[in-house]
Short mmCIF file of N, CA, C and O in Angstrom, two decimals:
data_model
loop_
_atom_site.label_atom_id
_atom_site.label_comp_id
_atom_site.label_asym_id
_atom_site.label_seq_id
_atom_site.Cartn_x
_atom_site.Cartn_y
_atom_site.Cartn_z
N MET A 1 -114.50 9.66 -73.06
CA MET A 1 -113.10 9.98 -72.85
C MET A 1 -112.57 9.14 -71.69
O MET A 1 -113.23 8.97 -70.69
N SER A 2 -111.39 8.63 -71.84
CA SER A 2 -110.77 7.77 -70.84
C SER A 2 -110.22 8.60 -69.69
O SER A 2 -109.60 9.64 -69.89
N GLN A 3 -110.44 8.11 -68.48
CA GLN A 3 -109.96 8.80 -67.29
C GLN A 3 -108.49 8.48 -67.08
O GLN A 3 -108.07 7.34 -67.21
N THR A 4 -107.68 9.51 -66.76
CA THR A 4 -106.26 9.29 -66.53
C THR A 4 -105.96 9.41 -65.05
O THR A 4 -106.70 10.03 -64.29
N GLU A 5 -104.85 8.77 -64.68
CA GLU A 5 -104.37 8.89 -63.31
C GLU A 5 -102.86 8.95 -63.36
O GLU A 5 -102.23 8.61 -64.36
N THR A 6 -102.27 9.40 -62.28
CA THR A 6 -100.82 9.46 -62.17
C THR A 6 -100.34 8.24 -61.41
O THR A 6 -100.80 7.96 -60.30
N VAL A 7 -99.43 7.51 -62.04
CA VAL A 7 -98.86 6.31 -61.44
C VAL A 7 -97.43 6.63 -61.06
O VAL A 7 -96.68 7.23 -61.85
N ILE A 8 -97.04 6.25 -59.86
CA ILE A 8 -95.67 6.46 -59.40
C ILE A 8 -94.93 5.14 -59.50
O ILE A 8 -95.36 4.13 -58.94
N VAL A 9 -93.84 5.15 -60.27
CA VAL A 9 -93.02 3.95 -60.42
C VAL A 9 -91.59 4.28 -60.01
O VAL A 9 -91.16 5.43 -60.07
N ARG A 10 -90.86 3.24 -59.59
CA ARG A 10 -89.45 3.41 -59.22
C ARG A 10 -88.61 2.56 -60.16
O ARG A 10 -88.84 1.36 -60.28
N ILE A 11 -87.64 3.22 -60.78
CA ILE A 11 -86.71 2.54 -61.67
C ILE A 11 -85.31 2.94 -61.27
O ILE A 11 -84.98 4.14 -61.25
N LEU A 12 -84.50 1.97 -60.93
CA LEU A 12 -83.14 2.20 -60.42
C LEU A 12 -83.14 3.25 -59.31
O LEU A 12 -82.38 4.21 -59.34
N ASP A 13 -84.01 3.04 -58.36
CA ASP A 13 -84.11 3.88 -57.16
C ASP A 13 -84.51 5.33 -57.44
O ASP A 13 -84.36 6.19 -56.58
N LYS A 14 -85.02 5.61 -58.60
CA LYS A 14 -85.51 6.94 -58.92
C LYS A 14 -87.01 6.86 -59.16
O LYS A 14 -87.49 5.93 -59.81
N GLU A 15 -87.74 7.82 -58.63
CA GLU A 15 -89.19 7.83 -58.73
C GLU A 15 -89.65 8.64 -59.93
O GLU A 15 -89.14 9.73 -60.20
N TYR A 16 -90.62 8.07 -60.65
CA TYR A 16 -91.20 8.74 -61.81
C TYR A 16 -92.71 8.80 -61.65
O TYR A 16 -93.33 7.83 -61.27
N HIS A 17 -93.29 9.96 -61.97
CA HIS A 17 -94.73 10.16 -61.94
C HIS A 17 -95.20 10.17 -63.38
O HIS A 17 -94.82 11.05 -64.16
N ILE A 18 -96.03 9.20 -63.73
CA ILE A 18 -96.43 9.03 -65.13
C ILE A 18 -97.95 9.02 -65.23
O ILE A 18 -98.62 8.26 -64.54
N ALA A 19 -98.46 9.86 -66.12
CA ALA A 19 -99.91 9.88 -66.37
C ALA A 19 -100.24 8.79 -67.38
O ALA A 19 -99.53 8.59 -68.36
N CYS A 20 -101.30 8.06 -67.09
CA CYS A 20 -101.74 7.01 -68.02
C CYS A 20 -103.23 6.78 -67.80
O CYS A 20 -103.78 7.15 -66.76
N PRO A 21 -103.88 6.12 -68.77
CA PRO A 21 -105.30 5.78 -68.57
C PRO A 21 -105.44 4.90 -67.33
O PRO A 21 -104.61 4.03 -67.08
N ALA A 22 -106.47 5.15 -66.56
CA ALA A 22 -106.68 4.39 -65.32
C ALA A 22 -106.72 2.89 -65.58
O ALA A 22 -106.21 2.10 -64.78
N SER A 23 -107.27 2.50 -66.71
CA SER A 23 -107.39 1.08 -67.03
C SER A 23 -106.04 0.43 -67.34
O SER A 23 -105.93 -0.79 -67.37
N GLU A 24 -105.00 1.24 -67.55
CA GLU A 24 -103.68 0.72 -67.91
C GLU A 24 -102.66 0.84 -66.79
O GLU A 24 -101.49 0.49 -66.98
N SER A 25 -103.06 1.31 -65.62
CA SER A 25 -102.08 1.54 -64.55
C SER A 25 -101.38 0.26 -64.11
O SER A 25 -100.16 0.26 -63.88
N ALA A 26 -102.09 -0.83 -64.02
CA ALA A 26 -101.46 -2.10 -63.61
C ALA A 26 -100.44 -2.55 -64.65
O ALA A 26 -99.35 -3.03 -64.30
N ASN A 27 -100.77 -2.39 -65.94
CA ASN A 27 -99.83 -2.75 -67.00
C ASN A 27 -98.59 -1.87 -66.95
O ASN A 27 -97.46 -2.35 -67.15
N LEU A 28 -98.78 -0.58 -66.69
CA LEU A 28 -97.65 0.34 -66.57
C LEU A 28 -96.75 -0.06 -65.40
O LEU A 28 -95.52 -0.09 -65.53
N GLU A 29 -97.36 -0.40 -64.27
CA GLU A 29 -96.56 -0.81 -63.11
C GLU A 29 -95.77 -2.07 -63.40
O GLU A 29 -94.60 -2.18 -63.04
N ARG A 30 -96.39 -3.05 -64.08
CA ARG A 30 -95.67 -4.28 -64.44
C ARG A 30 -94.53 -3.98 -65.40
O ARG A 30 -93.43 -4.54 -65.29
N ALA A 31 -94.76 -3.09 -66.34
CA ALA A 31 -93.71 -2.71 -67.30
C ALA A 31 -92.54 -2.04 -66.58
O ALA A 31 -91.37 -2.31 -66.88
N ALA A 32 -92.85 -1.19 -65.61
CA ALA A 32 -91.80 -0.51 -64.86
C ALA A 32 -90.99 -1.50 -64.03
O ALA A 32 -89.76 -1.40 -63.95
N ILE A 33 -91.66 -2.47 -63.43
CA ILE A 33 -90.96 -3.50 -62.66
C ILE A 33 -90.05 -4.31 -63.59
O ILE A 33 -88.89 -4.60 -63.25
N TYR A 34 -90.55 -4.65 -64.75
CA TYR A 34 -89.76 -5.40 -65.73
C TYR A 34 -88.53 -4.61 -66.14
O TYR A 34 -87.40 -5.13 -66.16
N LEU A 35 -88.72 -3.33 -66.47
CA LEU A 35 -87.61 -2.47 -66.87
C LEU A 35 -86.60 -2.32 -65.73
O LEU A 35 -85.40 -2.42 -65.95
N ASP A 36 -87.09 -2.10 -64.54
CA ASP A 36 -86.21 -1.97 -63.38
C ASP A 36 -85.36 -3.24 -63.20
O ASP A 36 -84.15 -3.15 -62.97
N THR A 37 -85.98 -4.39 -63.35
CA THR A 37 -85.25 -5.66 -63.21
C THR A 37 -84.17 -5.77 -64.27
O THR A 37 -83.03 -6.14 -63.96
N LYS A 38 -84.51 -5.47 -65.52
CA LYS A 38 -83.53 -5.55 -66.61
C LYS A 38 -82.38 -4.57 -66.38
O LYS A 38 -81.21 -4.91 -66.60
N MET A 39 -82.69 -3.37 -65.94
CA MET A 39 -81.65 -2.38 -65.70
C MET A 39 -80.75 -2.79 -64.55
O MET A 39 -79.53 -2.63 -64.60
N ARG A 40 -81.33 -3.35 -63.50
CA ARG A 40 -80.53 -3.82 -62.37
C ARG A 40 -79.62 -4.99 -62.78
O ARG A 40 -78.48 -5.07 -62.35
N ASP A 41 -80.14 -5.86 -63.63
CA ASP A 41 -79.33 -6.97 -64.14
C ASP A 41 -78.12 -6.44 -64.90
O ASP A 41 -77.00 -6.94 -64.74
N ILE A 42 -78.34 -5.45 -65.74
CA ILE A 42 -77.24 -4.86 -66.52
C ILE A 42 -76.25 -4.16 -65.59
O ILE A 42 -75.04 -4.32 -65.73
N ARG A 43 -76.76 -3.41 -64.63
CA ARG A 43 -75.87 -2.70 -63.68
C ARG A 43 -75.05 -3.70 -62.88
O ARG A 43 -73.87 -3.47 -62.62
N ARG A 44 -75.67 -4.82 -62.52
CA ARG A 44 -75.00 -5.84 -61.71
C ARG A 44 -73.78 -6.43 -62.41
O ARG A 44 -72.83 -6.85 -61.77
N THR A 45 -73.81 -6.48 -63.75
CA THR A 45 -72.67 -7.05 -64.48
C THR A 45 -71.42 -6.18 -64.32
O THR A 45 -70.31 -6.68 -64.45
N GLY A 46 -71.62 -4.89 -64.07
CA GLY A 46 -70.49 -3.98 -63.90
C GLY A 46 -69.85 -3.56 -65.21
O GLY A 46 -68.88 -2.81 -65.21
N LYS A 47 -70.37 -4.01 -66.32
CA LYS A 47 -69.78 -3.68 -67.63
C LYS A 47 -70.30 -2.36 -68.18
O LYS A 47 -69.68 -1.78 -69.06
N VAL A 48 -71.46 -1.92 -67.70
CA VAL A 48 -72.06 -0.68 -68.18
C VAL A 48 -72.21 0.25 -66.99
O VAL A 48 -72.76 -0.12 -65.96
N VAL A 49 -71.70 1.47 -67.14
CA VAL A 49 -71.72 2.44 -66.05
C VAL A 49 -72.59 3.64 -66.46
O VAL A 49 -72.54 4.09 -67.60
N GLY A 50 -73.38 4.10 -65.53
CA GLY A 50 -74.22 5.27 -65.75
C GLY A 50 -75.64 4.88 -66.09
O GLY A 50 -75.88 3.99 -66.91
N ALA A 51 -76.58 5.56 -65.44
CA ALA A 51 -77.99 5.23 -65.60
C ALA A 51 -78.45 5.36 -67.05
O ALA A 51 -79.23 4.53 -67.54
N GLU A 52 -77.98 6.37 -67.75
CA GLU A 52 -78.40 6.57 -69.14
C GLU A 52 -77.92 5.41 -70.02
O GLU A 52 -78.69 4.88 -70.82
N ARG A 53 -76.70 5.00 -69.87
CA ARG A 53 -76.17 3.88 -70.67
C ARG A 53 -76.88 2.58 -70.30
O ARG A 53 -77.17 1.76 -71.18
N ILE A 54 -77.14 2.40 -69.03
CA ILE A 54 -77.87 1.20 -68.59
C ILE A 54 -79.26 1.20 -69.21
O ILE A 54 -79.73 0.16 -69.69
N ALA A 55 -79.92 2.36 -69.21
CA ALA A 55 -81.26 2.46 -69.80
C ALA A 55 -81.24 2.15 -71.29
O ALA A 55 -82.12 1.43 -71.80
N VAL A 56 -80.23 2.64 -72.01
CA VAL A 56 -80.12 2.37 -73.44
C VAL A 56 -79.89 0.88 -73.68
O VAL A 56 -80.52 0.28 -74.55
N MET A 57 -79.03 0.26 -72.91
CA MET A 57 -78.77 -1.17 -73.07
C MET A 57 -80.03 -1.98 -72.76
O MET A 57 -80.34 -2.94 -73.47
N ALA A 58 -80.74 -1.60 -71.72
CA ALA A 58 -81.98 -2.30 -71.37
C ALA A 58 -83.00 -2.14 -72.50
O ALA A 58 -83.65 -3.11 -72.91
N ALA A 59 -83.12 -0.93 -73.03
CA ALA A 59 -84.06 -0.69 -74.13
C ALA A 59 -83.68 -1.51 -75.36
O ALA A 59 -84.55 -2.11 -76.01
N LEU A 60 -82.40 -1.59 -75.67
CA LEU A 60 -81.96 -2.40 -76.80
C LEU A 60 -82.26 -3.88 -76.58
O LEU A 60 -82.73 -4.57 -77.49
N ASN A 61 -81.98 -4.37 -75.38
CA ASN A 61 -82.24 -5.78 -75.08
C ASN A 61 -83.73 -6.11 -75.16
O ASN A 61 -84.11 -7.13 -75.72
N ILE A 62 -84.55 -5.24 -74.61
CA ILE A 62 -86.00 -5.47 -74.62
C ILE A 62 -86.53 -5.38 -76.05
O ILE A 62 -87.35 -6.22 -76.48
N THR A 63 -86.05 -4.41 -76.82
CA THR A 63 -86.48 -4.25 -78.20
C THR A 63 -86.05 -5.44 -79.04
O THR A 63 -86.82 -5.94 -79.88
N TYR A 64 -84.84 -5.93 -78.82
CA TYR A 64 -84.35 -7.10 -79.53
C TYR A 64 -85.24 -8.32 -79.24
O TYR A 64 -85.64 -9.04 -80.15
N ALA A 65 -85.55 -8.52 -77.97
CA ALA A 65 -86.40 -9.66 -77.58
C ALA A 65 -87.79 -9.52 -78.21
O ALA A 65 -88.35 -10.51 -78.71
N LEU A 66 -88.35 -8.32 -78.21
CA LEU A 66 -89.66 -8.09 -78.82
C LEU A 66 -89.61 -8.37 -80.32
O LEU A 66 -90.50 -9.03 -80.86
N HIS A 67 -88.56 -7.89 -80.98
CA HIS A 67 -88.41 -8.11 -82.41
C HIS A 67 -88.32 -9.60 -82.74
O HIS A 67 -88.95 -10.08 -83.69
N ARG A 68 -87.58 -10.35 -81.94
CA ARG A 68 -87.47 -11.80 -82.16
C ARG A 68 -88.83 -12.48 -81.99
O ARG A 68 -89.19 -13.36 -82.76
N LYS A 69 -89.58 -12.08 -80.96
CA LYS A 69 -90.92 -12.65 -80.74
C LYS A 69 -91.82 -12.37 -81.94
O LYS A 69 -92.58 -13.23 -82.37
N GLU A 70 -91.75 -11.14 -82.46
CA GLU A 70 -92.56 -10.78 -83.62
C GLU A 70 -92.18 -11.62 -84.83
O GLU A 70 -93.05 -12.08 -85.57
N GLN A 71 -90.87 -11.84 -85.02
CA GLN A 71 -90.41 -12.68 -86.12
C GLN A 71 -90.89 -14.12 -85.95
O GLN A 71 -91.33 -14.76 -86.90
N GLU A 72 -90.80 -14.63 -84.72
CA GLU A 72 -91.27 -15.99 -84.45
C GLU A 72 -92.76 -16.11 -84.71
O GLU A 72 -93.22 -17.10 -85.27
N GLN A 73 -93.52 -15.10 -84.30
CA GLN A 73 -94.97 -15.10 -84.53
C GLN A 73 -95.28 -15.06 -86.01
O GLN A 73 -96.14 -15.80 -86.49
N ALA A 74 -94.55 -14.23 -86.76
CA ALA A 74 -94.77 -14.15 -88.21
C ALA A 74 -94.44 -15.48 -88.86
O ALA A 74 -95.17 -15.94 -89.74
N SER A 75 -93.37 -16.11 -88.41
CA SER A 75 -92.99 -17.42 -88.94
C SER A 75 -94.04 -18.47 -88.61
O SER A 75 -94.40 -19.29 -89.45
N SER A 76 -94.55 -18.41 -87.39
CA SER A 76 -95.60 -19.33 -86.96
C SER A 76 -96.87 -19.12 -87.77
O SER A 76 -97.52 -20.07 -88.20
N ASP A 77 -97.22 -17.85 -87.99
CA ASP A 77 -98.40 -17.53 -88.80
C ASP A 77 -98.24 -18.05 -90.22
O ASP A 77 -99.17 -18.59 -90.81
N GLU A 78 -97.03 -17.88 -90.77
CA GLU A 78 -96.75 -18.36 -92.12
C GLU A 78 -96.86 -19.88 -92.18
O GLU A 78 -97.44 -20.43 -93.11
N SER A 79 -96.33 -20.56 -91.18
CA SER A 79 -96.41 -22.02 -91.13
C SER A 79 -97.86 -22.47 -91.03
O SER A 79 -98.27 -23.43 -91.70
N SER A 80 -98.64 -21.79 -90.21
CA SER A 80 -100.06 -22.13 -90.07
C SER A 80 -100.79 -21.95 -91.39
O SER A 80 -101.63 -22.77 -91.77
N GLU A 81 -100.45 -20.89 -92.09
CA GLU A 81 -101.09 -20.64 -93.39
C GLU A 81 -100.70 -21.73 -94.39
O GLU A 81 -101.54 -22.22 -95.15
N GLN A 82 -99.43 -22.14 -94.37
CA GLN A 82 -98.99 -23.21 -95.28
C GLN A 82 -99.69 -24.52 -94.96
O GLN A 82 -100.10 -25.24 -95.86
N VAL A 83 -99.85 -24.83 -93.68
CA VAL A 83 -100.55 -26.05 -93.28
C VAL A 83 -102.00 -25.96 -93.73
O VAL A 83 -102.56 -26.93 -94.27
N GLN A 84 -102.61 -24.82 -93.55
CA GLN A 84 -104.01 -24.64 -93.96
C GLN A 84 -104.16 -24.82 -95.47
O GLN A 84 -105.11 -25.46 -95.93
N GLN A 85 -103.21 -24.30 -96.24
CA GLN A 85 -103.25 -24.47 -97.70
C GLN A 85 -103.09 -25.94 -98.07
O GLN A 85 -103.77 -26.44 -98.96
N LEU A 86 -102.20 -26.64 -97.38
CA LEU A 86 -101.98 -28.06 -97.64
C LEU A 86 -103.24 -28.86 -97.32
O LEU A 86 -103.66 -29.71 -98.11
N VAL A 87 -103.87 -28.57 -96.18
CA VAL A 87 -105.11 -29.26 -95.81
C VAL A 87 -106.18 -29.00 -96.86
O VAL A 87 -106.90 -29.92 -97.28
N SER A 88 -106.25 -27.78 -97.34
CA SER A 88 -107.24 -27.43 -98.36
C SER A 88 -106.98 -28.19 -99.65
O SER A 88 -107.92 -28.70 -100.27
N ARG A 89 -105.71 -28.30 -100.04
CA ARG A 89 -105.38 -29.03 -101.27
C ARG A 89 -105.69 -30.52 -101.11
O ARG A 89 -106.19 -31.15 -102.04
N VAL A 90 -105.39 -31.07 -99.96
CA VAL A 90 -105.69 -32.49 -99.71
C VAL A 90 -107.19 -32.70 -99.75
O VAL A 90 -107.69 -33.65 -100.37
N GLN A 91 -107.95 -31.82 -99.10
CA GLN A 91 -109.40 -31.92 -99.10
C GLN A 91 -109.95 -31.83 -100.52
O GLN A 91 -110.82 -32.58 -100.90
N HIS A 92 -109.39 -30.91 -101.30
CA HIS A 92 -109.83 -30.75 -102.68
C HIS A 92 -109.54 -32.03 -103.48
O HIS A 92 -110.39 -32.49 -104.25
N SER A 93 -108.37 -32.62 -103.27
CA SER A 93 -108.02 -33.88 -103.96
C SER A 93 -108.94 -35.00 -103.56
O SER A 93 -109.37 -35.79 -104.39
N LEU A 94 -109.27 -35.07 -102.28
CA LEU A 94 -110.18 -36.11 -101.80
C LEU A 94 -111.57 -35.92 -102.40
O LEU A 94 -112.23 -36.91 -102.76
N ASP A 95 -112.01 -34.69 -102.51
CA ASP A 95 -113.32 -34.41 -103.08
C ASP A 95 -113.38 -34.80 -104.55
O ASP A 95 -114.41 -35.28 -105.03
N GLU A 96 -112.27 -34.63 -105.27
CA GLU A 96 -112.23 -34.97 -106.69
C GLU A 96 -112.27 -36.48 -106.92
O GLU A 96 -112.76 -36.92 -107.95
N THR A 97 -111.76 -37.26 -105.96
CA THR A 97 -111.71 -38.72 -106.12
C THR A 97 -113.03 -39.38 -105.76
O THR A 97 -113.19 -40.57 -105.97
N LYS A 98 -113.97 -38.65 -105.25
CA LYS A 98 -115.27 -39.22 -104.85
C LYS A 98 -116.15 -39.45 -106.04
O LYS A 98 -116.19 -38.88 -107.03
#
């Protein structure tokens, strides 16, 4: 069983106590810093007011970026597969001409 610990993070000047596996505490802290930065960037624009709205906008922006990365990765994987198929067909053609 994985050992848990409580990690204290600050997001928009508010402190949160979050339980997580001990092995993931550094990742949680980095994620909190990233979220805090994104939320502060949104607040700084002055276009979104209120912590809840800022949090929703940050979540949407982060989710959008993640979704785009996943699409790019899928596209890259598909391209790699197509190249691999092409190499295989070329190799097969070369083997037939021997």
